[in-house]
Amino acid sequence: MNNFWMTFTVAIMLPLLFLLASCDTRNTATVSDSRVTRSSESPVRFTELRNPEKVDSVLALMTLEEKVGQLNLLSSGFAETGPVLSEEYRDMIFEAKLGGVFNAHTVEHTLDLQRIAVEETRLGIPLLFAFDVIRGHRTLFPVALAESSTWDPELIKKASRIAAKEATAAGLHWTFAPMIDVSPDARWGRIVESHGEDPLLNAIFGVARIEGFQGDNLYDVTTMMATAKHFAAYGVPEAGRDYNTVDISERTLREIHLPPFKAAVDAGVRSFMTAFNEYDGVPATGSDFLFNRVLRDEWDFDGFVVTDYTAIMEMMPHGYARDDAHAAELSINANVDMDMMSQIFLNELPGLIEQGIVKEEQVDMAVARILDMKFELGLFEDPYRYSDYDREAETIMREDFLEFALEVAQKSIVLLKNDNNVLPLSKDPGHIAIIGPLGDNQYDLLGSWSAAAEWSDNVTLLQGIRNAVPENVRVSHVDGVPLSLDDDSRDGFEEALRLARRSDVVIMALGEGRHMSGEAASRTSLDLPGAQQELLEAVHATGTPVVLVLMAGRPLDIRWADEHIPAIVNAWYLGTRTGDAIASVLFGDHNPGGKLTISWPHNVGQIPNYYYAKKTGRPKDPNQRYTSKFIDAPNAPLYPFGYGLSYTTYEYDNLRLSESEITNTGSLTVSVDVTNTGNRTGDEIVQLYTRKMVASVTQPVRRLRDFTRMTLEPGQTETVTFTLNAEQLYYLDQQLEPVLEPGTVMVFVGPNVAETLEASFEVR
Ligand code: NOJ
């Protein structure tokens, strides 16, 4: 029996220390009225634990140094052979100065580190292993922006289950996902990680991922803890520049940015991550308002909060914390529990407690929340239960996972244009040319966050097309240009144009490299990087028919292509099965049904151009100079929110409401008949929007309220019925209280936000 198990057994029989004694004060903590808690007067927010006796029995044995060690999270590095932990950090495990390690995966690595924590430290408290398993572990699914284009949360829940199965088989307990930051700004690189610009979609997909990762029971070794991140409003930095200041009203924060996080709490997410940005002058990582008032007091969140990378330390350059000690005080008093990479909790909290600046109960509460999760994961019972060589070998990249990754990739594709039914192509169209730097490029297909995926597993477009067509069909590829933001070399043009001229069809594979979107990858331009635009125009000028396939982490400025290229397929980044998925759409083996979850800007100057804008007192009138419009571009995006084409067509008819009026606690149903009017089976995504015409606070011109994705055979008509509850329509009045005031509500149903049938009802 090692030290921990011995002391644990004894501890159960010991009189429990103050935490047990203070049980009756839990959940009755007072709510601070002050906006910023800066002193030892800060009330401690107690959380209802899941395993209170067990947690208390461990806590009772811990020294202050061991406690602050639990609050410390550091990263493993990577070598050729896989993840490795630096000697310095490894020593810290021996010294019980780490509560968890992230970026550490594989059974071998996690077993090695866990053994030190469990067998070589006084109490043997197991480590938590975390990783950014964002869109798959080794089998890579599409990026979130693509996955949200499926409008199919069940599908994404299943993809997250698969990710959890693979990740937990590699020793992991905890993922830093989902990212549910509402992202209306295509300049911001992390739009690729989001579920687009809409609050409801971010909430629904966030919950789907949480349920996929966490399953029904965290004790099950195939499930892992999820993290709702980044709290809060990280998706709207000024100018779209990552980490920049966020300055939005509390109304916008609460109506647009917080709902996905509230939904995550309601779905039982076990951890939250702080955002890098400030909100209303306070860096999120030290925000009493966000973490104490909203997350703990208003929402009763019972998990733990981890900072983002070095975010505690960053409160100094923000100009909010004077020094390390002050930063530690601000964060711990905001009920932020775990310090990722700053090591400031570890170094500063003992001194702050000794000086009476921070209460020891505050630290105990943070430790308790973390231990609680370690108990829930079963780590105290068997610290090695996730690290199993056989399970790892059987689970990673299972054949059925790869098949499912293909299905998700296919359903994520959005067909933007298809004049004269250029697509689908025949499988024997003569000589096929694939031109562009994303045509046969396994590495960039990884896109943003690829966890343990290996680029060499990715199926490129060239490989996918070769897999799809008969062997005798000639398929050639040239890059034509480098994939670069600063290299606009045209050296490859000649070869590309020669190939275009002697081919029967050209598939242009253009877009962004994997590091041109994602964290710290904001852009001020949405242009195709380098000389790609010029190459596209030159290839088009050869007269050979061109199909454009876009792969990127954000919508790009494709005005020219929209005017000149008959068919445009938007693929985002689709993961391991990219080439197979795109080929299946190009040749019609899969009928595309994905739709945009962002308004695709006409050009960068329109941003932000989200659909839930308000009307202004001078709505656009092309004939009136002094109305709200651009003089050099339309107001409308190039492609509206919710837009996407199919190889078949649909007709919407007979929109009807069950009631012509309801009270503000009532409900009604909205029905519409949708018919597949083409000659192929297809998936249609039916969308329901509303607008409150007049209110004590002006309301957006549309808000998405519900949607469904369904399959229709040629000629088939289905009646779709949505139930609309008055509560879904509540907005915040001038006192920020939820209301639905009397008056007219317009209802819109259609294939995207810009093409809808309309009806209305009254709220009495
Ligand atoms: C910083 C990113 O903002 C966050 O999303 C991620 O989880 C952490 N790094 C850990 O990799």
Coordinates of N, CA and C in Angstrom, one line a residue, residues 77-189:
G77 N 6.0 18.9 -23.4 CA 6.5 19.4 -24.7 C 6.4 18.2 -25.7
F78 N 6.9 18.5 -26.9 CA 6.8 17.4 -28.0 C 8.2 17.2 -28.5
A79 N 8.5 15.9 -28.7 CA 9.8 15.5 -29.4 C 9.4 14.7 -30.6
E80 N 10.4 14.4 -31.4 CA 10.1 13.5 -32.6 C 9.3 12.2 -32.2
T81 N 9.7 11.7 -31.0 CA 9.1 10.4 -30.6 C 7.8 10.6 -29.9
G82 N 7.3 11.8 -29.7 CA 6.0 12.0 -29.0 C 6.2 13.0 -27.9
P83 N 5.2 13.1 -27.0 CA 5.2 14.1 -26.0 C 6.3 13.8 -24.9
V84 N 6.9 14.8 -24.4 CA 7.9 14.6 -23.3 C 7.8 15.8 -22.3
L85 N 8.1 15.5 -21.1 CA 8.0 16.5 -20.0 C 9.4 17.0 -19.7
S86 N 9.6 18.3 -19.6 CA 10.9 18.8 -19.3 C 11.3 18.2 -17.9
E87 N 12.7 18.2 -17.7 CA 13.2 17.7 -16.4 C 12.6 18.5 -15.2
E88 N 12.6 19.9 -15.5 CA 12.1 20.8 -14.4 C 10.7 20.4 -14.0
Y89 N 9.8 20.2 -15.0 CA 8.4 19.9 -14.6 C 8.3 18.5 -14.0
R90 N 9.1 17.6 -14.5 CA 9.1 16.3 -14.0 C 9.4 16.3 -12.5
D91 N 10.5 17.1 -12.2 CA 10.8 17.2 -10.8 C 9.7 17.7 -9.9
M92 N 8.9 18.6 -10.6 CA 7.8 19.2 -9.8 C 6.7 18.1 -9.5
I93 N 6.6 17.1 -10.3 CA 5.7 16.0 -10.0 C 6.2 15.3 -8.7
F94 N 7.5 15.0 -8.7 CA 8.0 14.4 -7.5 C 7.8 15.3 -6.2
E95 N 7.8 16.6 -6.4 CA 7.6 17.5 -5.3 C 6.2 17.8 -5.0
A96 N 5.2 17.1 -5.7 CA 3.8 17.4 -5.5 C 3.4 18.8 -5.8
K97 N 4.1 19.4 -6.9 CA 3.8 20.7 -7.2 C 2.9 20.8 -8.5
L98 N 2.4 19.7 -8.9 CA 1.5 19.7 -10.1 C 0.2 19.0 -9.9
G99 N -0.9 19.6 -10.3 CA -2.2 19.0 -10.2 C -2.6 18.3 -11.5
G100 N -2.0 18.7 -12.6 CA -2.3 18.2 -13.9 C -1.2 18.5 -14.9
V101 N -1.2 17.8 -16.0 CA -0.3 18.1 -17.1 C -1.2 18.1 -18.4
F102 N -0.9 19.1 -19.2 CA -1.6 19.0 -20.5 C -0.6 18.8 -21.7
N103 N -1.2 18.4 -22.8 CA -0.4 18.1 -23.9 C 0.4 16.7 -23.7
A104 N 0.1 16.1 -22.6 CA 0.7 14.8 -22.4 C -0.3 13.7 -22.8
H105 N 0.0 12.9 -23.8 CA -0.9 11.8 -24.1 C 0.0 10.6 -24.5
T106 N -0.6 9.6 -24.9 CA -0.1 8.2 -25.1 C -0.1 7.5 -23.8
V107 N -0.4 6.2 -23.8 CA -0.4 5.4 -22.6 C 1.0 5.4 -22.0
E108 N 2.0 5.3 -22.8 CA 3.3 5.2 -22.2 C 3.7 6.5 -21.4
H109 N 3.4 7.6 -22.0 CA 3.8 8.9 -21.4 C 3.0 9.2 -20.1
T110 N 1.7 8.9 -20.2 CA 0.8 9.2 -19.0 C 1.1 8.2 -17.9
L111 N 1.4 7.0 -18.2 CA 1.7 6.0 -17.2 C 3.0 6.4 -16.5
D112 N 3.9 6.8 -17.2 CA 5.2 7.3 -16.7 C 5.0 8.4 -15.7
L113 N 4.3 9.4 -16.1 CA 4.1 10.6 -15.2 C 3.2 10.3 -14.0
Q114 N 2.2 9.5 -14.3 CA 1.2 9.1 -13.2 C 1.9 8.3 -12.1
R115 N 2.8 7.5 -12.5 CA 3.5 6.7 -11.5 C 4.3 7.5 -10.6
I116 N 4.9 8.6 -11.1 CA 5.7 9.5 -10.2 C 4.7 10.1 -9.2
A117 N 3.6 10.7 -9.7 CA 2.6 11.3 -8.8 C 2.1 10.4 -7.8
V118 N 1.8 9.2 -8.2 CA 1.1 8.3 -7.3 C 2.1 7.5 -6.3
E119 N 3.2 7.2 -6.9 CA 4.1 6.3 -6.1 C 5.3 7.1 -5.4
E120 N 5.5 8.3 -5.9 CA 6.7 9.0 -5.3 C 6.4 10.2 -4.5
T121 N 5.1 10.5 -4.3 CA 4.8 11.7 -3.5 C 4.2 11.3 -2.2
R122 N 4.2 12.1 -1.2 CA 3.7 11.8 0.1 C 2.3 11.3 0.1
L123 N 1.4 12.0 -0.6 CA 0.0 11.6 -0.6 C -0.4 10.8 -1.8
G124 N 0.4 10.8 -2.8 CA 0.0 10.0 -4.0 C -1.2 10.5 -4.8
I125 N -1.4 11.7 -4.8 CA -2.7 12.2 -5.5 C -2.4 12.2 -7.0
P126 N -3.3 11.5 -7.7 CA -3.1 11.3 -9.2 C -3.2 12.7 -9.9
L127 N -2.5 12.7 -11.1 CA -2.5 13.9 -12.0 C -3.8 13.8 -12.9
L128 N -4.2 14.9 -13.3 CA -5.2 15.0 -14.4 C -4.4 15.2 -15.7
F129 N -4.8 14.5 -16.8 CA -4.1 14.7 -18.1 C -5.1 15.4 -19.0
A130 N -4.7 16.5 -19.5 CA -5.6 17.3 -20.4 C -4.9 17.5 -21.8
F131 N -5.7 17.8 -22.8 CA -5.2 18.0 -24.1 C -6.3 18.8 -24.9
D132 N -5.9 19.5 -25.9 CA -6.9 20.2 -26.8 C -7.4 19.2 -27.8
V133 N -8.3 18.3 -27.3 CA -9.0 17.4 -28.3 C -10.2 18.1 -28.8
I134 N -10.0 18.9 -29.8 CA -11.0 19.9 -30.2 C -12.0 19.2 -31.2
R135 N -11.4 18.5 -32.2 CA -12.2 17.9 -33.3 C -11.7 16.5 -33.7
G136 N -11.5 15.8 -32.6 CA -10.9 14.4 -32.8 C -9.5 14.3 -32.2
H137 N -9.1 13.1 -31.9 CA -7.8 12.9 -31.3 C -6.8 12.5 -32.4
R138 N -6.9 11.2 -32.8 CA -6.0 10.8 -33.9 C -6.8 10.8 -35.2
T139 N -8.1 10.3 -35.2 CA -9.0 10.4 -36.3 C -9.5 11.9 -36.3
L140 N -9.2 12.6 -37.4 CA -9.5 14.0 -37.4 C -10.8 14.3 -38.1
F141 N -11.7 15.0 -37.4 CA -12.9 15.4 -38.0 C -12.8 16.9 -38.5
P142 N -13.8 17.4 -39.2 CA -13.7 18.8 -39.7 C -13.6 19.8 -38.5
V143 N -13.1 21.0 -38.9 CA -13.0 22.1 -37.9 C -14.4 22.4 -37.5
A144 N -14.6 23.1 -36.3 CA -15.9 23.4 -35.8 C -16.7 24.2 -36.7
L145 N -16.1 25.2 -37.4 CA -16.9 26.0 -38.3 C -17.5 25.1 -39.4
A146 N -16.8 24.1 -39.8 CA -17.3 23.2 -40.8 C -18.4 22.3 -40.2
E147 N -18.1 21.7 -39.0 CA -19.0 20.8 -38.4 C -20.3 21.5 -38.1
S148 N -20.3 22.8 -37.8 CA -21.5 23.5 -37.5 C -22.3 23.6 -38.8
S149 N -21.6 23.6 -39.9 CA -22.3 23.8 -41.2 C -23.2 22.5 -41.5
T150 N -23.0 21.5 -40.7 CA -23.9 20.3 -40.9 C -25.3 20.6 -40.3
W151 N -25.4 21.6 -39.4 CA -26.6 21.8 -38.6 C -27.2 20.5 -38.1
D152 N -26.3 19.6 -37.7 CA -26.7 18.3 -37.2 C -26.0 18.0 -35.9
P153 N -26.5 18.5 -34.8 CA -25.9 18.3 -33.5 C -25.7 16.8 -33.1
E154 N -26.6 15.9 -33.5 CA -26.4 14.5 -33.1 C -25.2 13.9 -33.7
L155 N -24.9 14.4 -35.0 CA -23.7 13.9 -35.7 C -22.5 14.3 -34.9
I156 N -22.5 15.6 -34.5 CA -21.3 16.2 -33.8 C -21.1 15.6 -32.4
K157 N -22.2 15.2 -31.8 CA -22.1 14.6 -30.5 C -21.4 13.2 -30.7
K158 N -21.8 12.5 -31.8 CA -21.2 11.2 -32.0 C -19.7 11.4 -32.3
A159 N -19.4 12.4 -33.1 CA -18.0 12.7 -33.4 C -17.2 13.0 -32.1
S160 N -17.8 13.7 -31.2 CA -17.1 14.0 -30.0 C -17.0 12.7 -29.1
R161 N -17.9 11.8 -29.2 CA -17.8 10.5 -28.5 C -16.6 9.8 -29.0
I162 N -16.5 9.8 -30.3 CA -15.4 9.0 -30.9 C -14.0 9.7 -30.5
A163 N -14.0 11.0 -30.5 CA -12.8 11.7 -30.0 C -12.5 11.3 -28.6
A164 N -13.5 11.3 -27.8 CA -13.3 10.9 -26.4 C -12.8 9.5 -26.2
K165 N -13.4 8.6 -27.0 CA -12.9 7.2 -27.0 C -11.4 7.1 -27.3
E166 N -11.0 7.8 -28.4 CA -9.6 7.7 -28.8 C -8.7 8.4 -27.7
A167 N -9.2 9.6 -27.3 CA -8.3 10.3 -26.4 C -8.1 9.6 -25.0
T168 N -9.2 9.1 -24.5 CA -9.1 8.4 -23.2 C -8.3 7.1 -23.3
A169 N -8.4 6.5 -24.5 CA -7.6 5.3 -24.7 C -6.1 5.7 -24.7
A170 N -5.8 7.0 -24.9 CA -4.4 7.4 -24.9 C -4.0 8.0 -23.6
G171 N -4.8 7.8 -22.5 CA -4.5 8.2 -21.2 C -5.1 9.5 -20.8
L172 N -5.9 10.2 -21.6 CA -6.4 11.5 -21.3 C -7.7 11.5 -20.5
H173 N -7.8 12.5 -19.6 CA -9.1 12.7 -18.8 C -9.9 13.9 -19.1
W174 N -9.3 14.8 -19.8 CA -9.9 16.2 -19.8 C -9.5 16.8 -21.2
T175 N -10.6 17.4 -21.8 CA -10.3 18.1 -23.1 C -10.6 19.6 -22.9
F176 N -9.9 20.5 -23.5 CA -10.1 21.9 -23.5 C -11.1 22.2 -24.7
A177 N -12.3 21.7 -24.6 CA -13.3 21.9 -25.7 C -14.6 21.7 -25.0
P178 N -15.7 22.3 -25.5 CA -15.8 23.0 -26.7 C -15.5 24.5 -26.6
M179 N -15.1 25.1 -27.7 CA -15.0 26.5 -27.7 C -16.4 27.0 -28.2
I180 N -17.0 27.8 -27.4 CA -18.4 28.3 -27.8 C -18.4 29.8 -27.8
D181 N -17.4 30.4 -28.2 CA -17.3 31.8 -28.4 C -18.1 32.2 -29.6
V182 N -19.1 33.0 -29.5 CA -19.9 33.5 -30.6 C -18.9 34.3 -31.5
S183 N -18.8 34.0 -32.8 CA -17.8 34.6 -33.6 C -18.3 35.3 -34.9
P184 N -18.6 36.5 -34.8 CA -19.1 37.2 -36.0 C -18.1 37.9 -36.9
D185 N -16.8 37.7 -36.6 CA -15.8 38.5 -37.3 C -14.8 37.6 -38.0
A186 N -14.9 37.6 -39.3 CA -14.0 36.7 -40.1 C -12.6 37.0 -40.1
R187 N -12.2 38.2 -39.6 CA -10.8 38.6 -39.5 C -10.2 37.8 -38.3
W188 N -11.0 37.5 -37.3 CA -10.5 36.8 -36.1 C -10.1 35.4 -36.5
G189 N -8.9 35.0 -36.3 CA -8.5 33.6 -36.8 C -9.2 32.5 -36.1

